[in-house]
CSV table of C-alpha atoms and ligand atoms in Angstrom, one decimal:
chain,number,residue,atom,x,y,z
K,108,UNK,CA,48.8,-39.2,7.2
K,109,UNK,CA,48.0,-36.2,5.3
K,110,UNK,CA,47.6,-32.9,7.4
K,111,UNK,CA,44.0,-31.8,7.1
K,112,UNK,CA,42.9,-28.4,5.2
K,113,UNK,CA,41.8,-25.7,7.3
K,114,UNK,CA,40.1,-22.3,5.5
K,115,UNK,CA,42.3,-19.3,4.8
K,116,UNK,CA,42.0,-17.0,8.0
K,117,UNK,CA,39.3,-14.6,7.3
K,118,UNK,CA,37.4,-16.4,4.9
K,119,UNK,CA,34.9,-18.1,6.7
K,120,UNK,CA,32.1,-20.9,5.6
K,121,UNK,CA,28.2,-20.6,6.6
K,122,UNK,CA,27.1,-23.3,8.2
K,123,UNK,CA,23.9,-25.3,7.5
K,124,UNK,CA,23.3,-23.7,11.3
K,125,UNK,CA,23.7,-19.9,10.0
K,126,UNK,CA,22.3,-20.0,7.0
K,127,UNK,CA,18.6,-19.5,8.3
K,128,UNK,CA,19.6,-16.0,9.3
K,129,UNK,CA,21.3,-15.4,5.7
K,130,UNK,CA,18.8,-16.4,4.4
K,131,UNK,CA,16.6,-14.5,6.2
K,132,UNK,CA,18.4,-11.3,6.0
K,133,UNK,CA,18.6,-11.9,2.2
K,134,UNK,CA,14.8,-12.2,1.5
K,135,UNK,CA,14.1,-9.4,3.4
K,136,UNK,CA,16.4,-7.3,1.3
K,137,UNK,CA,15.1,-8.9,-2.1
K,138,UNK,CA,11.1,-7.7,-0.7
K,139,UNK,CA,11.8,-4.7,0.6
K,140,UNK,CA,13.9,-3.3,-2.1
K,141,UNK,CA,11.9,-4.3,-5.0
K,142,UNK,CA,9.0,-2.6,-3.1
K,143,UNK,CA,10.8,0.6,-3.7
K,144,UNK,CA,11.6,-0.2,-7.1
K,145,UNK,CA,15.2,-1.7,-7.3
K,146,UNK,CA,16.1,-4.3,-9.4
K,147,UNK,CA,18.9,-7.0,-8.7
K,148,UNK,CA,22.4,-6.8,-10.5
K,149,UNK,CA,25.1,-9.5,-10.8
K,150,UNK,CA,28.6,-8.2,-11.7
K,151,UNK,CA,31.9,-10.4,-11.7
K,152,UNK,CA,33.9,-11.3,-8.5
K,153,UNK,CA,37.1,-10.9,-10.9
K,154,UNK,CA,38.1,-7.1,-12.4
K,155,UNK,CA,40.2,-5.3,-14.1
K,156,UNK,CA,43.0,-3.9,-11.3
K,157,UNK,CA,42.9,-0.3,-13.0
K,158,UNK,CA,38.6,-0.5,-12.4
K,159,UNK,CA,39.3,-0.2,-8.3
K,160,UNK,CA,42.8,1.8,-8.3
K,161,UNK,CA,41.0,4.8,-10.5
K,162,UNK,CA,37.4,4.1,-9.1
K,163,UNK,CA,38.1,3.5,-5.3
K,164,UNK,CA,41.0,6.1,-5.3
K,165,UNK,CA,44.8,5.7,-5.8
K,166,UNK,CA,45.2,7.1,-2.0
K,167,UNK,CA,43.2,4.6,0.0
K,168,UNK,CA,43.7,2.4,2.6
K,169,UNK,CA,41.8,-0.1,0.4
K,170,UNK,CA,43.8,0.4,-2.4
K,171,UNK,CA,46.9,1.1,-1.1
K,172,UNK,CA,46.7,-1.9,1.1
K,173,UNK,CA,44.2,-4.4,1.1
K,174,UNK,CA,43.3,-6.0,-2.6
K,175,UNK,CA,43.6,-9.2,-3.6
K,176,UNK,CA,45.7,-8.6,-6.6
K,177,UNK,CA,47.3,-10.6,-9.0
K,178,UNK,CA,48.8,-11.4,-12.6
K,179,UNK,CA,46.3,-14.3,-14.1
K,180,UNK,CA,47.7,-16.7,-16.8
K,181,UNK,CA,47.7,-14.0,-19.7
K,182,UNK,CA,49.9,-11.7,-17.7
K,183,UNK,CA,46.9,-9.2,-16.8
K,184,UNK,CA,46.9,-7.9,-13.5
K,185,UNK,CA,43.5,-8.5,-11.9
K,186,UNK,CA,41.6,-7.8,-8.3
K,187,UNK,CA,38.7,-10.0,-6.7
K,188,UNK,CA,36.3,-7.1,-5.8
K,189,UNK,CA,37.2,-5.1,-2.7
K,190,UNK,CA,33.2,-4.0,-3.1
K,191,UNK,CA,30.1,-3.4,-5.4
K,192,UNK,CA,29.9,0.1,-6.4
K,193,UNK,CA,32.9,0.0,-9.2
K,194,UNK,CA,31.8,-3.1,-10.7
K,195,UNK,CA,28.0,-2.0,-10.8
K,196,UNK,CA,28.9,1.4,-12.6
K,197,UNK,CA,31.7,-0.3,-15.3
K,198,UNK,CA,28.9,-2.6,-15.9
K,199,UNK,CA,26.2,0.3,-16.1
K,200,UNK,CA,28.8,2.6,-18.8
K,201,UNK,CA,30.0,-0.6,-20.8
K,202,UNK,CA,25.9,-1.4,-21.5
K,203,UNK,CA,24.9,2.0,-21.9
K,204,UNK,CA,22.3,1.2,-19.3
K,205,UNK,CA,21.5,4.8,-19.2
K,206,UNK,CA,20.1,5.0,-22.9
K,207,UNK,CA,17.5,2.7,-21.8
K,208,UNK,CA,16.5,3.8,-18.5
K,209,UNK,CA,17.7,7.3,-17.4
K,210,UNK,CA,16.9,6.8,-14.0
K,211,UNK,CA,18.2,3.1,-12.7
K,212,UNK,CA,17.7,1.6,-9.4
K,213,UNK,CA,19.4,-1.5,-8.8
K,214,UNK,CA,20.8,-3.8,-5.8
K,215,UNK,CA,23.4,-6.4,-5.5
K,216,UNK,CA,24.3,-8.8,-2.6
K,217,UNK,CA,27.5,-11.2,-2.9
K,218,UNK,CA,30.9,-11.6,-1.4
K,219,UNK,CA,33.8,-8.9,-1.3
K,220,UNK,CA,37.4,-9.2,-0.9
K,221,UNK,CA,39.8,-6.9,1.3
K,222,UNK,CA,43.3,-8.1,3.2
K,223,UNK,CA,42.5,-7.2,6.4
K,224,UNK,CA,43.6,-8.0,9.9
K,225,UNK,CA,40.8,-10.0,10.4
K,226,UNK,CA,39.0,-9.5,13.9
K,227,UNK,CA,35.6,-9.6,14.9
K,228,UNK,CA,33.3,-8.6,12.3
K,229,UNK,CA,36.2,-8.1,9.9
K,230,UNK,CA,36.8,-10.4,7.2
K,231,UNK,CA,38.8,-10.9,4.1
K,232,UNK,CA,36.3,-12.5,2.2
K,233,UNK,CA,32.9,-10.5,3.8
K,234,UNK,CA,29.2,-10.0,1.7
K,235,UNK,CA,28.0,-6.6,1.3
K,236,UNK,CA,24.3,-6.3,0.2
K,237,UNK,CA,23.9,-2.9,-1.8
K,238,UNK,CA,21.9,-0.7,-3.4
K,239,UNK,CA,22.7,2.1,-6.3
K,240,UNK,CA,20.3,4.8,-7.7
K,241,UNK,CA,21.9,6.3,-11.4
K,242,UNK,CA,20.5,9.6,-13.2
K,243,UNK,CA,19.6,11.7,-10.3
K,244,UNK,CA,20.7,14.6,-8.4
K,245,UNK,CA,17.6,15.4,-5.9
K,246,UNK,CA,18.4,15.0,-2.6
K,247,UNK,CA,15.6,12.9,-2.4
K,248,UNK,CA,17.4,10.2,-3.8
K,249,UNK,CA,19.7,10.3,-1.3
K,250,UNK,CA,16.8,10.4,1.6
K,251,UNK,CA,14.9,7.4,-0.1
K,252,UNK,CA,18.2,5.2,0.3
K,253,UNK,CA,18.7,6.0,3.9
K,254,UNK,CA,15.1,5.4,4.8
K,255,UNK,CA,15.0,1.9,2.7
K,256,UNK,CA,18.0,0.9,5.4
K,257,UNK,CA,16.1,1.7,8.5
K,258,UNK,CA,13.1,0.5,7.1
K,259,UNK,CA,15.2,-3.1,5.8
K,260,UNK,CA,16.5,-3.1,9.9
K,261,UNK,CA,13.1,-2.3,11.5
K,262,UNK,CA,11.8,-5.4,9.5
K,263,UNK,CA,14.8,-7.6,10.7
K,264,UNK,CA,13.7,-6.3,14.1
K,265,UNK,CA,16.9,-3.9,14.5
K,266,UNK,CA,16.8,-1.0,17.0
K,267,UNK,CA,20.0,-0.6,18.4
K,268,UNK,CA,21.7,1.9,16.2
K,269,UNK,CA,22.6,4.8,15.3
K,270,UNK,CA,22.9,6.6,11.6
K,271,UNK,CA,25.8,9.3,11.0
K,272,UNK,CA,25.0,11.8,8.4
K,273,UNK,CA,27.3,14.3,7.4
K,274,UNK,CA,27.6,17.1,3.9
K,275,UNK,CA,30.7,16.2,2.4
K,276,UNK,CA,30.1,19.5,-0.3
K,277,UNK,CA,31.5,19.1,-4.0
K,278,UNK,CA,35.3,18.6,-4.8
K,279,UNK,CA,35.6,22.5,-5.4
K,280,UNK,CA,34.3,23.4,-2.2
K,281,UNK,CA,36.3,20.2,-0.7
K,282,UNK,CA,39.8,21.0,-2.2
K,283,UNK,CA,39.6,24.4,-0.7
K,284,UNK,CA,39.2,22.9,2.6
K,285,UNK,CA,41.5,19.9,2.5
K,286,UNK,CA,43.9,22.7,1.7
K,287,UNK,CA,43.3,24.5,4.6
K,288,UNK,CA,43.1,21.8,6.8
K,289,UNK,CA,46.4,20.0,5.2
K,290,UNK,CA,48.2,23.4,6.2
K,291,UNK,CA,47.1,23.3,9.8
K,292,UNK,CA,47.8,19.6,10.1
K,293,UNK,CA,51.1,20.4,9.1
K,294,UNK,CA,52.0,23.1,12.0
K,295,UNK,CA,51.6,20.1,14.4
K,296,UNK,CA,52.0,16.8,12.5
K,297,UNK,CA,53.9,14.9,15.5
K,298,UNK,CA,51.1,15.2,17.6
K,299,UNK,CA,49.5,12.8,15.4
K,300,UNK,CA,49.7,8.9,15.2
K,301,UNK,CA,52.0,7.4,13.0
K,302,UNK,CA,49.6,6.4,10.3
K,303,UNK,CA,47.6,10.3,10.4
K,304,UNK,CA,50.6,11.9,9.7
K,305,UNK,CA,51.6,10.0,6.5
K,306,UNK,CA,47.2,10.8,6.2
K,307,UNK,CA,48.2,14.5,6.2
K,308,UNK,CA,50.1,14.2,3.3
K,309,UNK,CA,48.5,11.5,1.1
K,310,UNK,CA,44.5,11.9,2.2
K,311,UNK,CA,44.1,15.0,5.1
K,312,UNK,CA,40.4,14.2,5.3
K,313,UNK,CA,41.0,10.6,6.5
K,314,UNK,CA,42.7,12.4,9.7
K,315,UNK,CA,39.1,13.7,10.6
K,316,UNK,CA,37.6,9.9,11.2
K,317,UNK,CA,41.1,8.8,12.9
K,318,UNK,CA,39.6,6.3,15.9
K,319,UNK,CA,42.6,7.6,18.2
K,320,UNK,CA,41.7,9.8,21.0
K,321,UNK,CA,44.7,12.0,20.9
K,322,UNK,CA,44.0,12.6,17.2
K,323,UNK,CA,40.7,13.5,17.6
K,324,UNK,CA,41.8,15.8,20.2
K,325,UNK,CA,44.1,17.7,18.5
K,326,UNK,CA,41.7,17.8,15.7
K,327,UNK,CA,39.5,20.1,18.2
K,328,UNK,CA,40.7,23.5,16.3
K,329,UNK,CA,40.8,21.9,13.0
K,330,UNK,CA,38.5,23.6,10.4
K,331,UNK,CA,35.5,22.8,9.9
K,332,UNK,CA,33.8,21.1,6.2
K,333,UNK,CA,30.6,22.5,6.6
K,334,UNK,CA,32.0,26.1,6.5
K,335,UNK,CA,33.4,25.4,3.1
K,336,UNK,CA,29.9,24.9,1.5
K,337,UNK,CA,27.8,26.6,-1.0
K,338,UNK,CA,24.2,27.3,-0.9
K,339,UNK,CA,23.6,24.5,-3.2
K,340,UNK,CA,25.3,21.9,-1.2
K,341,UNK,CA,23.7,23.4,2.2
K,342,UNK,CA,20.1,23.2,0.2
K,343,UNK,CA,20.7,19.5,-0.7
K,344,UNK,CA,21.8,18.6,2.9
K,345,UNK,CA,18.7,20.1,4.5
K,346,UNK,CA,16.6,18.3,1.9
K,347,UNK,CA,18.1,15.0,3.2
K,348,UNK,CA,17.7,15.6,6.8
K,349,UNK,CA,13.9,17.1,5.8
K,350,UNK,CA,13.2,14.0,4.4
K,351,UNK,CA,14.6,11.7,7.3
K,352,UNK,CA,12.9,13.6,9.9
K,353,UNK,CA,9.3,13.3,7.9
K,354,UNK,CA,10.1,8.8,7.6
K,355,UNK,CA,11.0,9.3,11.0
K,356,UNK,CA,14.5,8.2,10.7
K,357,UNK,CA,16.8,9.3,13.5
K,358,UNK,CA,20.1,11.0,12.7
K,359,UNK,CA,23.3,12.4,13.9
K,360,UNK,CA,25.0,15.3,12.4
K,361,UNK,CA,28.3,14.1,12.7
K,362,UNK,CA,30.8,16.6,10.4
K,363,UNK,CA,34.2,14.3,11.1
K,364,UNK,CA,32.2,11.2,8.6
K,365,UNK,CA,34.4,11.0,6.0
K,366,UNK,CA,34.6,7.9,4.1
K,367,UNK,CA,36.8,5.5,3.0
K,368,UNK,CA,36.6,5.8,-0.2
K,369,UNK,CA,37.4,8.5,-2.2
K,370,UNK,CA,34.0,8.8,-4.9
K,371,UNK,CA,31.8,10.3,-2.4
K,372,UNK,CA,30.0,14.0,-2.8
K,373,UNK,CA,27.7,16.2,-0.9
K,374,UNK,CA,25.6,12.9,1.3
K,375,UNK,CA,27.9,10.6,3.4
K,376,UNK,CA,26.4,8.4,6.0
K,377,UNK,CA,27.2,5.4,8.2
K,378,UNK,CA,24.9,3.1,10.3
K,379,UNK,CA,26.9,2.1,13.0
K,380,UNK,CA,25.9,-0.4,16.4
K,381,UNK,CA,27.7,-0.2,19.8
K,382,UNK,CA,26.9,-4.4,19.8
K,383,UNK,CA,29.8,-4.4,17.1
K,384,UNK,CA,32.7,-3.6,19.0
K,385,UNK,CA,35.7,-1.8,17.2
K,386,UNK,CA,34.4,-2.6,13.9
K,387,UNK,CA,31.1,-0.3,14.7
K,388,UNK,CA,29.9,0.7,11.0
K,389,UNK,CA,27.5,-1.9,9.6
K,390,UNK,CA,26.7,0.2,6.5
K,391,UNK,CA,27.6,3.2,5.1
K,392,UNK,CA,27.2,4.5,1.7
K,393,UNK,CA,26.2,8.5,0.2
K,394,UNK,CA,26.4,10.5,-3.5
K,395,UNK,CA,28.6,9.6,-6.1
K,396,UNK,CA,28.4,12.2,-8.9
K,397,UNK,CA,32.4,12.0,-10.2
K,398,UNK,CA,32.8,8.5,-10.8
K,399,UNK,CA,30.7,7.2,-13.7
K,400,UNK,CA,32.6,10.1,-15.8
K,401,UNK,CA,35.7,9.1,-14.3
K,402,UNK,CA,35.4,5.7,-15.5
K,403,UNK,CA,34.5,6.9,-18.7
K,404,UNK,CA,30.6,7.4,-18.8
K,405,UNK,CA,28.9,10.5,-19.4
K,406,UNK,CA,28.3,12.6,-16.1
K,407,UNK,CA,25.5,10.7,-14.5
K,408,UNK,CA,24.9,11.6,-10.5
K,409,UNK,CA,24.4,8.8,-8.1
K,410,UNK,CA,23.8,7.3,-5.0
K,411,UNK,CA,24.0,4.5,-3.0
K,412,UNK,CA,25.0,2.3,-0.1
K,413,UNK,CA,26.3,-1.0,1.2
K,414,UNK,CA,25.5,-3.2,4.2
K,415,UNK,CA,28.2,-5.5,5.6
K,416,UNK,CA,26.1,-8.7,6.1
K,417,UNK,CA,28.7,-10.2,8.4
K,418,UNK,CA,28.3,-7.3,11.3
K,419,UNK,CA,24.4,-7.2,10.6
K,420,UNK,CA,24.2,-11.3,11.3
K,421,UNK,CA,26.2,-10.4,14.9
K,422,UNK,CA,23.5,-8.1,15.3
K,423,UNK,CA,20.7,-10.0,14.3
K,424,UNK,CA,22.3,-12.9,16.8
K,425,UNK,CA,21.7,-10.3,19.2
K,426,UNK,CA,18.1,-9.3,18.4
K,427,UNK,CA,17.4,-13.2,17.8
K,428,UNK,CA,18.7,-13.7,21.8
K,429,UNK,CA,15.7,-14.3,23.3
K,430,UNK,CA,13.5,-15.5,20.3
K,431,UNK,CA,13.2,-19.3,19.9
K,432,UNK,CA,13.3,-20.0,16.1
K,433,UNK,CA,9.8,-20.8,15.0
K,434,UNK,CA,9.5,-24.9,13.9
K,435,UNK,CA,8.7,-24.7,9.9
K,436,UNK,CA,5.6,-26.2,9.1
K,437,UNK,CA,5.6,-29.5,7.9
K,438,UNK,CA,5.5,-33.5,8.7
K,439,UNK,CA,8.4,-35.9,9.3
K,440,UNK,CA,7.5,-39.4,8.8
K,441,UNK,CA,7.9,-41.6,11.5
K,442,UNK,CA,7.2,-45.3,10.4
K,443,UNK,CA,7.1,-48.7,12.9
K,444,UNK,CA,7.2,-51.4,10.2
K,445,UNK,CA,8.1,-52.1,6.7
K,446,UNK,CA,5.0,-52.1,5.0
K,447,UNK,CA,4.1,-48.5,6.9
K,448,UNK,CA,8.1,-47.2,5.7
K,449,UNK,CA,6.7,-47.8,2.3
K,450,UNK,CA,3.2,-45.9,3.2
K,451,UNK,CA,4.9,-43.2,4.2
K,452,UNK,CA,7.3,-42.8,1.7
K,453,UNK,CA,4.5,-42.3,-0.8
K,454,UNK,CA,2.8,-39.4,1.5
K,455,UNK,CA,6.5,-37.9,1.7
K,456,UNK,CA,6.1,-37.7,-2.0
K,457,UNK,CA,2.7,-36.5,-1.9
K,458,UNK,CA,3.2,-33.9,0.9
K,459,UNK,CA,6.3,-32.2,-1.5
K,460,UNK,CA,3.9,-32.8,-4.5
K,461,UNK,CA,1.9,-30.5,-2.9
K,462,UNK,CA,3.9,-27.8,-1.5
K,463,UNK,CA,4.4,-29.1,1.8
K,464,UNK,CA,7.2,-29.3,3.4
K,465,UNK,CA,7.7,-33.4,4.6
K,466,UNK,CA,11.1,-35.7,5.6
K,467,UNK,CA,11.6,-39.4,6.3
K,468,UNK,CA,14.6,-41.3,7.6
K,469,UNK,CA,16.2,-42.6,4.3
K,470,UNK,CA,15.5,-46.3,6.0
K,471,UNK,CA,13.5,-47.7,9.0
K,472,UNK,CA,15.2,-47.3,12.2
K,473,UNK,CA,14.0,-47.5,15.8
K,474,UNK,CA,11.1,-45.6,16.7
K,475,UNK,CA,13.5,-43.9,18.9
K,476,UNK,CA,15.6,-43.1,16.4
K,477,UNK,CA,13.2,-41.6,14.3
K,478,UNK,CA,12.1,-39.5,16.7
K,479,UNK,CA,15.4,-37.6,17.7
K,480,UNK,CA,15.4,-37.0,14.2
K,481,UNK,CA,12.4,-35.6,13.8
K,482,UNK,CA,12.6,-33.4,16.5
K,483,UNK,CA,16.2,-32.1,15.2
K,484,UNK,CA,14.4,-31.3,11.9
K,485,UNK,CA,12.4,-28.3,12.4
K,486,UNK,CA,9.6,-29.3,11.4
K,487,UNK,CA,6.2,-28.1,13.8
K,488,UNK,CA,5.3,-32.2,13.1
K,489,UNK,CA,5.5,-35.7,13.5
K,490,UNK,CA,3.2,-38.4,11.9
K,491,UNK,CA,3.6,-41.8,13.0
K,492,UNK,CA,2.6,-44.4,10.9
K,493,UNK,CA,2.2,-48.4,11.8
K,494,UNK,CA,-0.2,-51.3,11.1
K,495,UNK,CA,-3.3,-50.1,13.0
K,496,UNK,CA,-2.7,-46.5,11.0
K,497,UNK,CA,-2.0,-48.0,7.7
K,498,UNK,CA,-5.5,-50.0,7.9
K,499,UNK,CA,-7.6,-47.2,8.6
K,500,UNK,CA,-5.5,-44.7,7.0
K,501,UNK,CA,-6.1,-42.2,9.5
K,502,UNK,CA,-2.7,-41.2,10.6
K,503,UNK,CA,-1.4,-40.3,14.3
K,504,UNK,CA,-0.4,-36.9,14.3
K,505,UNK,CA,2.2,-35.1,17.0
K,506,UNK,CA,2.4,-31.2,17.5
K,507,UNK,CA,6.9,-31.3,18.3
K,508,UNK,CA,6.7,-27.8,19.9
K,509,UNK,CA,3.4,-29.0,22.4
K,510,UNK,CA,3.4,-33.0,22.7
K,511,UNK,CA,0.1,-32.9,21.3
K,512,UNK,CA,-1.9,-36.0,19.7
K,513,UNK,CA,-4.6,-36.1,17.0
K,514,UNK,CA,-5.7,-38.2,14.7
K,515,UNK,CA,-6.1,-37.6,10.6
K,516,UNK,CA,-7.3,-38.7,7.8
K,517,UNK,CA,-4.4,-39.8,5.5
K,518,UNK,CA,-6.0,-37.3,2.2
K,519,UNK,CA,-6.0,-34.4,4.7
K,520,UNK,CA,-2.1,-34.3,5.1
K,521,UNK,CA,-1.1,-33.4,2.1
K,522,UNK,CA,-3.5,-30.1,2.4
K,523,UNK,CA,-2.2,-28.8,5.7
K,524,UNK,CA,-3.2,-25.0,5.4
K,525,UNK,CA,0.3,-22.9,5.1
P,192,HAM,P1,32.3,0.5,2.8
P,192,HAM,O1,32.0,1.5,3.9
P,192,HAM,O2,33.7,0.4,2.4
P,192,HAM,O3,31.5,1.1,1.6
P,192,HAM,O4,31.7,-0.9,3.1
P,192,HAM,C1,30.3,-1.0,3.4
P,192,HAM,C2,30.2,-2.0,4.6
P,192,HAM,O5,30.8,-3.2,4.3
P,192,HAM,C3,30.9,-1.5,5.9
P,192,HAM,O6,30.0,-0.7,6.6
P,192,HAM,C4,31.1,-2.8,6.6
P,192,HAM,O7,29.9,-3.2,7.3
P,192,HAM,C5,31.3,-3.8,5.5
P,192,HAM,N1,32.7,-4.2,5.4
P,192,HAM,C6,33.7,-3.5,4.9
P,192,HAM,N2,34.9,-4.1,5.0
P,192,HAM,C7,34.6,-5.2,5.7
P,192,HAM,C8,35.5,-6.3,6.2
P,192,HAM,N3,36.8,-6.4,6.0
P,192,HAM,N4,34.8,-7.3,6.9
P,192,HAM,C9,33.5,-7.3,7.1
P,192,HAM,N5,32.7,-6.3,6.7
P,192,HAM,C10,33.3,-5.3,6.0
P,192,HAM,C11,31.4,0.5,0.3
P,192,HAM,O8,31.9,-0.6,0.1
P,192,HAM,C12,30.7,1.3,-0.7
P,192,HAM,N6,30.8,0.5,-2.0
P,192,HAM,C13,29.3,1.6,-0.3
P,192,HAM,C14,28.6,2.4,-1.3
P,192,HAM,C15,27.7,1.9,-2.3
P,192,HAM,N7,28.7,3.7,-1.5
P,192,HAM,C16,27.9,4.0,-2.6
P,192,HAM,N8,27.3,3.0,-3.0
């Protein structure tokens, strides 16, 4: 016998049984962020390597470590996406989607690829649902992103987080710093953790988010970023928090967020949720106003973020706890003879006709049967049909969440109010 096929590790399936919440989570994303005027996007699992090695950063963990990279059949080296944001801008330079609209807002939502030790809530095939603003460098930008998240969590009933903030300056001010900071790394590189010290030469800012403990407590005389900044980067922070504190959006000033990935300017933030574990950061995202000229589009500012849909559906497991999913409203068709199967096959049909949602067993069974089935459906109804019913035509109706009985004309089912 054959040995049976199991998925790759960290690539996991949805399940007719999750995919309510996806889909919940989805919808709610696809309302809300049209409401503030984004548009969807659909770019290609499949890119050029050289896209996320110049776009992502040569230095990072991601690129360094983690892509799914190979050589496809014409010898070109190519990387299944390690995440939206390079995609969306080679797509936005190679249609000269800024000629047409200066100011873009779009979102995307779809699977991304990193080799990672998978663990709980990290994957090697995860979904990140994002959104990108182009052509803009007001601060206000920044603030309307930030707030579309909190409000996107509030409506999937979301409370328990927290959102980091931190001013990340422009690469002038920044190289100055990671200078200094490099140089005082280096008078005490073995108190670090294996992996910071090789940081403090390739990437000294990734030694500021180091989760170790003895790292972060050497860090305690380390220079500080916010030090290093201009009055143009300080305005532009202030304007962000100014505009959080006005939607109401609660923040933490947290000056070791550094992300990782190299793009980011000025804004950097992170939503992350104690409920997670290790892997705490749900969504992060900030400003962006190197890369579209460093993939070879005029200078265009932008902004965005990305939600890790994976760690949000723990979390929405969590909030869901002590809800009962509501039933969906609808009829399943529960038949005791022949000629009423046939009866209420054709109201099935009419139901759906209609707009309603209806579901029969795809032959008579037991009444028993048919029950348990209709009560594993979801629907909020039963309607039992047999020879007295199919006479009158007035139909023998069963609430599944109460046990209660009416009767009903047979034309009145197929216009239950939704
Ligand atoms: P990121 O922080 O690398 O940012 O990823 C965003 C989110 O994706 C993370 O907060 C996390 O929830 C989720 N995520 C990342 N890796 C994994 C994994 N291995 N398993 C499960 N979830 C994961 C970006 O990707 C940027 N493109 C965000 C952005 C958009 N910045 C500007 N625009």
């Amino acid at each position: 016998m054959s040995s049976r096929l199991q998925n790759i590790p960290g690539m996991n399936d949805a399940l007719p049984a999750d995919t309510a919440l996806w889909q919940k989570m989805e919808r709610a994303a696809q309302t809300l962020f049209s409401r503030y005027g984004f548009r969807e996007m659909r770019t290609p699992l499949l890119e050029d390597t050289a896209l996320f090695s110049r776009g992502i950063g040569e230095a990072t963990q991601v690129v360094q470590k983690e892509m799914y990279t190979f050589i496809d059949r014409g010898g070109d080296s190519v990387t299944l996406r390690p995440e939206g944001t390079a995609g969306i801008v080679r797509s936005y330079v190679q249609n000269g989607l800024k000629r047409e609209e200066p100011l873009l807002k779009i979102y995307y939502m779809g699977p991304m690829f990193r080799y990672e030790r998978p663990q709980k809530g990290r994957l090697r095939q995860f979904h990140q649902i994002g959104a990108e603003t182009f052509g803009t460098s007001s601060p206000i930008a920044d603030a309307e992103l930030i707030i579309m998240v909190a409000r996107f969590l509030t409506e999937l009933g979301i409370d328990n987080y927290e959102l980091k903030i931190n001013n990340l300056g422009i690469a002038a001010e920044r190289d100055v710093y990671t200078r200094e900071l490099q140089n005082k790394l280096r008078t005490q590189k073995e108190k670090f953790c294996t992996s910071c010290q090789e940081r403090i030469e390739r990437n000294p800012l990734r030694v500021l988010d180091c989760k170790s403990p003895v790292c972060q407590e050497n860090l305690h005389d380390a220079p500080a970023l916010g030090s290093f900044l201009g009055d143009e980067s300080r305005q532009h922070g202030a304007v962000v928090l100014e505009q959080l504190e006005k939607a109401g959006v609660k923040y933490t000033n947290d000056p070791r967020l550094v992300r990782g990935l190299d793009y980011y300017d000025l804004t950097a933030f992170e939503f992350t949720s104690s409920a997670l574990g290790s892997q705490s950061a749900f969504a992060g995202g900030g400003r962006y106003n190197r890369l579209v000229s460093e993939l070879g589009g005029e200078e265009t500012p932008a902004v965005g973020f990305a939600i890790g849909c994976e760690r949000l559906i723990i979390m929405l497991h969590e909030a869901n706890k002590t809800q009962t999913t509501p039933l969906n409203k609808g009829y399943f068709f529960v038949a005791l003879d022949d000629q009423s199967y046939d009866l209420a096959l054709t109201h099935v049909q009419k139901c759906r006709d209609s707009g309603i949602a209806a579901d029969i067993l795809p032959e008579l069974k037991s009444l028993k049967a048919q029950m348990k089935q209709a009560n594993r459906s979801g629907l909020s109804h039963a309607v039992v049909i047999g020879e007295e019913e199919r006479h009158s035509l007035v139909f023998t109706v069963k609430n599944l969440a109460t046990g209660e009985q009416e009767r009903m004309p047979a034309d009145k089912i197929c216009r239950l109010e939704r």
